[in-house]
Coordinates of C-alpha atoms and ligand atoms in Angstrom, one line a residue:
M1 CA -7.9 -42.3 27.3
A2 CA -8.6 -43.2 23.7
F3 CA -8.9 -41.7 20.4
T4 CA -11.6 -42.7 17.2
S5 CA -8.2 -41.9 15.3
Q6 CA -6.8 -45.5 17.0
R7 CA -6.4 -48.4 16.3
P8 CA -7.6 -50.4 19.2
G9 CA -4.5 -51.9 21.1
E10 CA -2.5 -49.2 20.1
P11 CA -0.2 -47.2 22.2
T12 CA -0.6 -43.7 22.9
P13 CA 2.7 -42.5 22.0
P14 CA 4.0 -39.1 24.5
I15 CA 2.5 -35.7 24.1
S16 CA 5.7 -33.6 23.9
D17 CA 6.0 -30.6 25.9
A18 CA 9.6 -29.7 24.0
H19 CA 7.6 -26.6 22.7
R20 CA 5.1 -26.5 24.3
G21 CA 3.6 -22.2 24.7
P22 CA 3.2 -19.5 24.0
T23 CA 0.7 -19.4 26.9
G24 CA -0.9 -16.4 29.2
V25 CA -3.1 -13.4 27.6
L26 CA -1.1 -11.9 24.8
E27 CA 1.2 -7.9 25.2
V28 CA 2.0 -5.5 23.0
P29 CA 4.3 -2.4 23.6
Q30 CA 2.5 1.1 22.3
R31 CA 4.3 2.3 19.9
F32 CA 3.6 5.5 17.0
L33 CA 4.7 4.0 14.0
M34 CA 5.7 6.9 12.0
G35 CA 7.6 4.7 9.8
P36 CA 6.8 4.2 5.8
G37 CA 4.4 2.0 7.4
P38 CA 2.5 0.1 8.4
A39 CA 0.3 3.4 10.4
N40 CA -0.8 2.9 14.0
A41 CA -5.1 2.0 13.7
E42 CA -7.7 4.1 14.1
P43 CA -9.3 2.6 17.2
R44 CA -13.0 2.6 16.0
I45 CA -11.2 0.2 13.0
L46 CA -10.0 -1.9 15.2
N47 CA -13.0 -2.5 17.5
A48 CA -15.0 -3.7 14.3
Q49 CA -12.5 -6.7 13.8
S50 CA -13.6 -7.4 17.7
L51 CA -17.2 -7.6 16.2
P52 CA -18.8 -11.6 15.7
L53 CA -17.9 -13.5 13.0
L54 CA -20.5 -14.0 10.1
G55 CA -20.6 -17.3 7.6
H56 CA -18.2 -15.7 4.5
M57 CA -21.2 -16.6 2.0
H58 CA -24.2 -15.4 4.6
P59 CA -26.6 -12.1 3.3
P60 CA -25.3 -9.7 5.9
F61 CA -21.7 -10.7 5.0
L62 CA -22.2 -9.5 1.7
K63 CA -23.9 -6.6 2.3
I64 CA -20.6 -5.9 4.0
M65 CA -18.4 -6.9 1.4
D66 CA -20.6 -4.4 -1.2
E67 CA -20.3 -1.6 1.3
V68 CA -16.9 -2.4 0.8
Q69 CA -16.5 -1.7 -3.1
Q70 CA -18.3 1.0 -2.5
G71 CA -16.4 2.9 0.5
L72 CA -13.9 2.3 -2.5
R73 CA -15.1 3.8 -5.4
Y74 CA -15.4 6.8 -3.7
L75 CA -11.9 6.8 -2.6
F76 CA -10.3 6.2 -5.6
Q77 CA -13.0 8.3 -7.1
T78 CA -14.7 5.8 -10.1
D79 CA -17.2 4.3 -10.8
S80 CA -16.8 1.1 -11.9
K81 CA -18.1 -1.9 -10.9
Y82 CA -14.9 -4.1 -10.1
T83 CA -13.5 -3.1 -7.4
L84 CA -12.6 -5.1 -4.0
C85 CA -9.3 -6.0 -1.5
A86 CA -7.2 -8.5 -2.2
S87 CA -7.1 -11.0 1.1
G88 CA -3.8 -10.3 1.7
T89 CA -1.4 -6.9 2.1
G90 CA 0.0 -4.6 -0.4
H91 CA 1.7 -7.5 -2.3
S92 CA -1.2 -9.4 -2.9
G93 CA -2.9 -6.6 -4.3
M94 CA 0.1 -6.5 -6.6
E95 CA 0.6 -9.5 -7.6
M96 CA -2.6 -9.7 -8.6
A97 CA -3.1 -6.6 -10.9
I98 CA 0.6 -7.8 -12.8
A99 CA -1.0 -12.4 -12.8
N100 CA -4.6 -11.2 -14.3
L101 CA -3.7 -8.1 -16.4
L102 CA -0.2 -9.6 -17.9
E103 CA -0.6 -12.8 -19.8
P104 CA 2.8 -15.3 -20.6
G105 CA 5.0 -13.1 -23.4
E106 CA 3.1 -9.6 -23.1
K107 CA 5.8 -6.4 -22.5
I108 CA 5.7 -4.3 -19.0
L109 CA 7.6 -1.2 -18.9
V110 CA 8.0 -1.1 -15.8
G111 CA 8.9 2.7 -14.4
N112 CA 11.1 2.1 -11.7
N113 CA 12.4 4.6 -8.9
G114 CA 12.9 2.6 -6.2
I115 CA 12.0 -0.7 -4.7
W116 CA 9.0 -1.3 -5.7
G117 CA 9.2 -0.9 -9.4
T118 CA 12.0 -3.8 -8.6
R119 CA 9.7 -5.4 -7.3
V120 CA 7.4 -5.0 -10.0
A121 CA 9.8 -6.3 -12.4
D122 CA 11.1 -9.3 -10.7
M123 CA 6.9 -10.7 -11.1
A124 CA 6.0 -9.8 -13.6
G125 CA 9.0 -11.8 -14.9
R126 CA 8.5 -14.5 -12.9
F127 CA 4.1 -14.9 -14.8
G128 CA 6.2 -14.6 -18.3
A129 CA 5.9 -11.0 -19.3
E130 CA 8.6 -10.0 -20.8
V131 CA 9.4 -7.2 -18.7
V132 CA 11.4 -3.6 -20.1
E133 CA 12.7 -1.5 -17.0
L134 CA 12.0 1.9 -17.2
K135 CA 15.2 3.8 -14.4
T136 CA 15.6 7.1 -13.3
E137 CA 17.8 7.5 -10.1
A138 CA 17.0 7.9 -7.1
G139 CA 14.6 10.0 -5.2
T140 CA 13.2 11.6 -8.7
S141 CA 10.5 11.1 -11.0
F142 CA 9.6 10.6 -14.5
S143 CA 9.1 12.9 -16.9
L144 CA 5.3 12.8 -19.4
D145 CA 8.4 12.9 -21.7
T146 CA 10.3 9.9 -20.6
L147 CA 7.6 8.4 -20.4
T148 CA 6.3 9.3 -24.0
A149 CA 9.5 8.5 -25.4
A150 CA 9.7 5.3 -23.5
V151 CA 6.2 3.8 -24.5
E152 CA 6.3 4.4 -27.8
K153 CA 9.7 2.9 -28.5
E154 CA 8.6 -0.5 -26.2
K155 CA 4.7 -0.4 -27.4
P156 CA 4.3 -2.6 -24.4
A157 CA 0.7 -3.9 -23.3
V158 CA 1.3 -2.4 -19.8
L159 CA 2.9 0.3 -17.7
F160 CA 3.4 0.7 -14.7
L161 CA 3.9 3.9 -12.2
C162 CA 4.4 4.1 -8.5
Q163 CA 2.8 6.7 -7.5
G164 CA 4.4 7.3 -4.3
E165 CA 7.8 5.5 -3.9
S166 CA 8.5 4.9 0.1
S167 CA 12.0 4.4 -0.1
T168 CA 13.4 7.5 -2.2
G169 CA 10.0 9.9 -0.6
V170 CA 8.9 10.4 -4.3
H171 CA 5.9 11.5 -6.1
Q172 CA 4.7 10.2 -9.4
T173 CA 2.4 13.0 -11.1
L174 CA 0.3 11.4 -13.3
A175 CA -0.8 14.0 -15.1
G176 CA -1.3 13.0 -18.6
V177 CA -0.5 9.4 -18.2
G178 CA -3.3 7.7 -19.2
D179 CA -4.5 10.2 -21.9
L180 CA -1.1 8.6 -23.1
C181 CA -1.7 5.2 -22.4
R182 CA -5.2 5.0 -24.1
K183 CA -3.4 7.1 -27.4
H184 CA -1.1 3.9 -26.9
N185 CA -3.2 1.0 -26.3
V186 CA -1.2 0.3 -23.1
L187 CA -2.9 -0.1 -19.7
L188 CA -1.7 2.1 -16.6
L189 CA -1.6 0.2 -13.9
V190 CA -0.3 2.1 -10.4
D191 CA 0.9 1.3 -7.2
T192 CA -0.7 3.4 -4.4
V193 CA 0.3 1.7 -1.9
C194 CA 1.2 4.7 1.0
S195 CA -0.2 7.2 -1.1
L196 CA -4.3 6.7 -1.5
G197 CA -6.3 8.3 1.2
G198 CA -3.6 10.8 1.7
V199 CA -2.5 12.5 -1.5
P200 CA -4.8 13.2 -4.9
L201 CA -6.4 10.1 -7.2
Y202 CA -8.5 10.0 -9.3
A203 CA -9.1 6.9 -11.5
D204 CA -11.2 7.5 -14.2
A205 CA -10.7 11.4 -15.0
W206 CA -6.7 10.4 -15.3
K207 CA -7.6 8.0 -17.2
V208 CA -6.1 4.8 -14.6
D209 CA -7.2 1.2 -15.8
A210 CA -5.9 -0.5 -12.8
I211 CA -4.8 0.3 -9.2
Y212 CA -3.7 -1.6 -6.1
S213 CA -3.2 -0.1 -2.5
G214 CA -2.6 -1.3 0.9
S215 CA -4.8 -1.3 4.4
Q216 CA -2.9 0.1 6.5
K217 CA -1.2 3.2 5.8
C218 CA -3.4 6.7 4.3
L219 CA -6.6 4.3 5.3
S220 CA -5.2 4.0 9.2
A221 CA -5.9 -0.4 8.9
P222 CA -4.5 -3.0 10.1
P223 CA -2.2 -5.1 7.3
G224 CA -4.2 -7.2 5.4
A225 CA -6.2 -5.9 2.6
A226 CA -5.3 -4.8 -0.6
P227 CA -7.9 -2.5 -2.2
L228 CA -7.6 -3.3 -5.6
M229 CA -10.3 -1.6 -8.6
L230 CA -9.8 -2.2 -12.9
N231 CA -11.7 -0.6 -14.9
D232 CA -13.7 -1.8 -18.4
R233 CA -11.0 -1.9 -20.4
A234 CA -8.5 -3.4 -17.9
L235 CA -11.7 -6.0 -16.7
E236 CA -12.4 -6.5 -20.5
K237 CA -8.8 -8.0 -20.8
V238 CA -9.6 -10.1 -18.4
R239 CA -12.4 -11.5 -19.3
A240 CA -10.3 -12.2 -22.9
R241 CA -7.6 -13.8 -21.3
K242 CA -5.7 -16.8 -24.2
T243 CA -4.6 -17.9 -20.9
K244 CA -6.0 -19.4 -17.5
V245 CA -4.7 -16.4 -15.1
R246 CA -1.5 -18.8 -13.4
S247 CA -2.9 -17.9 -9.4
Y248 CA -5.2 -19.4 -9.0
Y249 CA -6.1 -17.4 -5.3
F250 CA -5.7 -14.3 -6.7
D251 CA -8.1 -15.0 -10.3
L252 CA -10.0 -11.9 -11.0
N253 CA -12.6 -14.7 -12.6
L254 CA -13.0 -16.4 -10.0
V255 CA -12.2 -13.8 -6.6
G256 CA -14.0 -11.4 -9.1
D257 CA -17.5 -13.6 -8.5
Y258 CA -17.1 -13.7 -4.5
W259 CA -17.6 -10.5 -5.0
G260 CA -20.1 -9.7 -7.4
W261 CA -18.8 -8.8 -10.1
F262 CA -20.3 -10.9 -12.8
N263 CA -23.6 -10.7 -11.1
S264 CA -23.6 -14.3 -9.4
R265 CA -22.2 -14.7 -6.4
S266 CA -19.8 -17.9 -5.9
Y267 CA -17.4 -19.5 -2.9
H268 CA -13.5 -19.1 -4.0
H269 CA -11.9 -18.7 -0.4
T270 CA -13.2 -17.8 2.6
G271 CA -13.6 -13.6 2.8
M272 CA -11.0 -11.9 5.7
T273 CA -14.4 -11.5 8.2
S274 CA -12.4 -9.4 10.6
M275 CA -10.2 -7.7 7.6
W276 CA -13.7 -6.9 6.1
Y277 CA -15.2 -5.6 9.0
A278 CA -12.0 -3.2 9.4
M279 CA -11.9 -2.1 5.7
R280 CA -16.4 -1.2 6.3
E281 CA -15.2 0.9 8.7
A282 CA -11.9 3.0 7.4
L283 CA -13.7 3.0 4.3
A284 CA -17.0 4.0 6.5
I285 CA -14.3 7.3 8.8
V286 CA -13.0 8.3 4.7
A287 CA -16.6 9.0 3.3
E288 CA -17.1 10.8 7.4
Q289 CA -13.5 12.8 6.0
G290 CA -14.5 13.1 2.4
L291 CA -11.8 13.1 0.5
E292 CA -10.5 16.5 0.7
S293 CA -10.0 17.3 4.3
M294 CA -7.4 13.8 4.0
W295 CA -5.7 14.9 1.9
E296 CA -5.7 18.6 3.4
R297 CA -4.6 16.5 6.6
H298 CA -1.6 15.6 5.1
E299 CA -1.0 18.3 3.5
A300 CA -0.4 20.1 7.1
A301 CA 0.9 17.1 8.7
H302 CA 4.1 17.1 5.8
K303 CA 4.8 21.3 5.7
Q304 CA 4.6 21.0 9.5
L305 CA 7.1 18.4 9.6
W306 CA 9.2 20.5 7.2
E307 CA 9.0 24.5 9.2
G308 CA 10.8 21.8 12.6
L309 CA 12.7 19.1 10.1
S310 CA 13.7 22.5 8.3
A311 CA 14.5 24.6 11.6
L312 CA 17.5 21.7 13.4
G313 CA 19.0 22.0 9.8
L314 CA 18.3 18.5 8.1
Q315 CA 17.7 18.2 4.8
P316 CA 15.0 16.2 2.3
F317 CA 16.5 13.9 0.0
V318 CA 13.8 14.5 -3.0
E319 CA 15.7 18.0 -4.6
K320 CA 12.3 19.1 -6.6
P321 CA 9.7 19.8 -4.6
E322 CA 6.9 19.4 -6.2
D323 CA 8.3 15.5 -7.1
R324 CA 8.2 15.2 -2.9
L325 CA 5.4 12.8 -1.2
V326 CA 3.7 14.2 1.8
T327 CA 3.1 10.8 3.3
V328 CA 6.9 9.2 3.2
N329 CA 9.1 11.6 4.2
T330 CA 12.5 11.1 3.7
I331 CA 15.6 12.7 5.0
K332 CA 18.7 13.0 4.3
V333 CA 21.5 11.6 6.7
P334 CA 23.9 14.7 8.0
E335 CA 27.7 13.9 7.3
G336 CA 29.1 12.7 10.7
I337 CA 26.2 11.6 11.7
D338 CA 24.8 7.8 12.5
W339 CA 20.9 7.6 11.6
A340 CA 20.7 4.2 13.2
A341 CA 21.2 5.9 16.6
V342 CA 19.1 8.4 16.0
S343 CA 17.1 5.9 14.9
K344 CA 17.3 3.7 18.4
N345 CA 17.1 7.0 20.4
A346 CA 13.1 7.6 19.1
M347 CA 12.5 4.5 20.2
D348 CA 13.8 3.9 23.2
K349 CA 13.2 7.3 24.3
F350 CA 10.0 8.6 23.1
N351 CA 8.3 5.3 21.8
V352 CA 9.0 7.0 17.6
E353 CA 8.8 4.5 14.9
I354 CA 11.6 6.7 12.2
A355 CA 12.8 4.2 9.4
G356 CA 15.8 4.2 8.0
G357 CA 16.6 3.8 3.6
L358 CA 15.5 0.5 2.2
G359 CA 17.0 -0.7 -1.3
P360 CA 18.7 2.1 -3.2
T361 CA 18.6 4.9 0.0
A362 CA 19.9 2.6 2.6
G363 CA 21.6 4.4 5.1
K364 CA 21.5 7.4 3.6
I365 CA 17.6 8.9 4.2
W366 CA 16.1 8.1 7.4
R367 CA 11.3 8.5 6.3
V368 CA 9.3 9.3 8.4
G369 CA 5.7 8.4 7.1
L370 CA 3.1 10.8 8.5
M371 CA 0.1 8.8 7.1
G372 CA -3.8 8.3 8.3
Y373 CA -4.0 8.7 12.3
N374 CA -0.5 9.2 12.3
A375 CA -1.3 12.5 10.2
K376 CA -1.9 15.0 13.1
P377 CA 0.5 17.4 14.8
A378 CA 1.1 16.4 18.1
N379 CA 2.9 13.4 15.6
V380 CA 5.1 16.1 14.4
E381 CA 5.5 17.0 16.7
L382 CA 6.4 13.8 18.8
V383 CA 8.7 13.4 15.8
L384 CA 10.6 16.1 15.8
A385 CA 11.3 16.1 19.5
A386 CA 12.8 12.5 19.1
F387 CA 15.1 13.7 15.5
K388 CA 16.2 17.3 17.6
D389 CA 17.2 15.1 20.6
G390 CA 18.8 12.5 18.6
L391 CA 20.8 14.8 16.4
R392 CA 21.9 16.6 20.4
Q393 CA 23.5 13.4 21.5
Q394 CA 25.2 13.1 18.5
G395 CA 26.9 17.1 18.9
W396 CA 24.6 18.6 15.8
E397 CA 25.0 21.9 15.4
L398 CA 21.4 22.7 15.5
A399 CA 20.3 25.3 13.0
A400 CA 17.5 27.2 15.6
N401 CA 16.8 26.2 19.0
Ligands
PLP1 C1 4.6 2.1 -2.4 C2 4.4 0.5 -1.6 N1 3.7 -0.5 -2.5 C3 3.0 -1.3 -2.2 C4 4.0 -2.1 -0.7 C5 3.9 -3.9 -0.5 O1 3.0 -3.6 0.3 P1 2.7 -4.7 2.1 O2 4.2 -4.4 2.1 O3 1.4 -4.0 3.0 O4 2.7 -5.9 1.1 C6 4.7 -1.4 -0.1 C7 4.8 -1.6 1.4 O5 5.4 -0.5 2.3 C8 4.5 0.5 -0.5 O6 5.1 1.5 0.4

């Protein structure tokens, strides 16, 4: 057959079958994703993704985007107009925040107590910022005194903190940090990828200027959306930039316009239709359950997990109870135990994902995520059964049987 792309008389090259495929209907195994994320998604959210596609500028779709923004205001506990989802995973929120809030040569003070601080420092450097890292040992958080001294010394434009450091299982308290930042005219940027919806966060009351998060953890949606908010101070900074945002895709002056921030609505990039359906549904579930009950459910799952782990003789990696993150739990690997064999047994025999450490904690800990749809008693029991079995196989003396 001759195609219109061919010139008359041109010979047709043979189609190569060397890489033909895949074929057949996709099948995947059912697993309990009890690592640091993604968590299993709510079936209702996955169902929403199979709804018919709408055009990305069609009024019914714009209404769904409005609903997402409204749901995010509740989730972030903010009255700010400036909420949206970045198109991409948590990293897209991270990159969007950094690309927009910092101009080349401006200073960012990065609270680095794990992999996410390291990554923000790397990213900010790529956007031409001057990066100063404030470090603390893995498994610990920053005290307000430490942060105050660093802010007073460095006088940064932006302070970055990670509320839930998933590589170490540390919860960074934000108490007093917002006031500190206001006093020194610093913008406070917080990563909540593995904490939003699982632990308390009050963007306005705590004076947090910019926040990004991820869809696939406590919000029980698949990966692909990064909830983001800026307050008026942060937006003013973006609007008053002297230089263009170096990333076109993540320029909030443009993306914000598509989300209706500036009272118009223009095409920037094709809206993530099915992903925004998922986020609309995820946020409806948040609104129906209520934040307090979500936080309580996550806390209860964490308590249940640690009762069981303690009975097995296992210890938390994070020394101070007040620093322990309830959504991503880090467990010390005891001397002589092969952590990878325990994780492998959990997957092979129980279909349960139990992750190892990451960055500073690689080989030293296990990580158990109790997030969103997975933060429930039956899942915790399954994790405990998998630990018990895996440890027994290695001759671990269980503290209680
Ligand atoms: C605290 C934190 N920040 C950022 C990220 C990056 O998110 P993503 O992998 O969705 O890009 C993660 C992912 O695990 C995380 O836990």
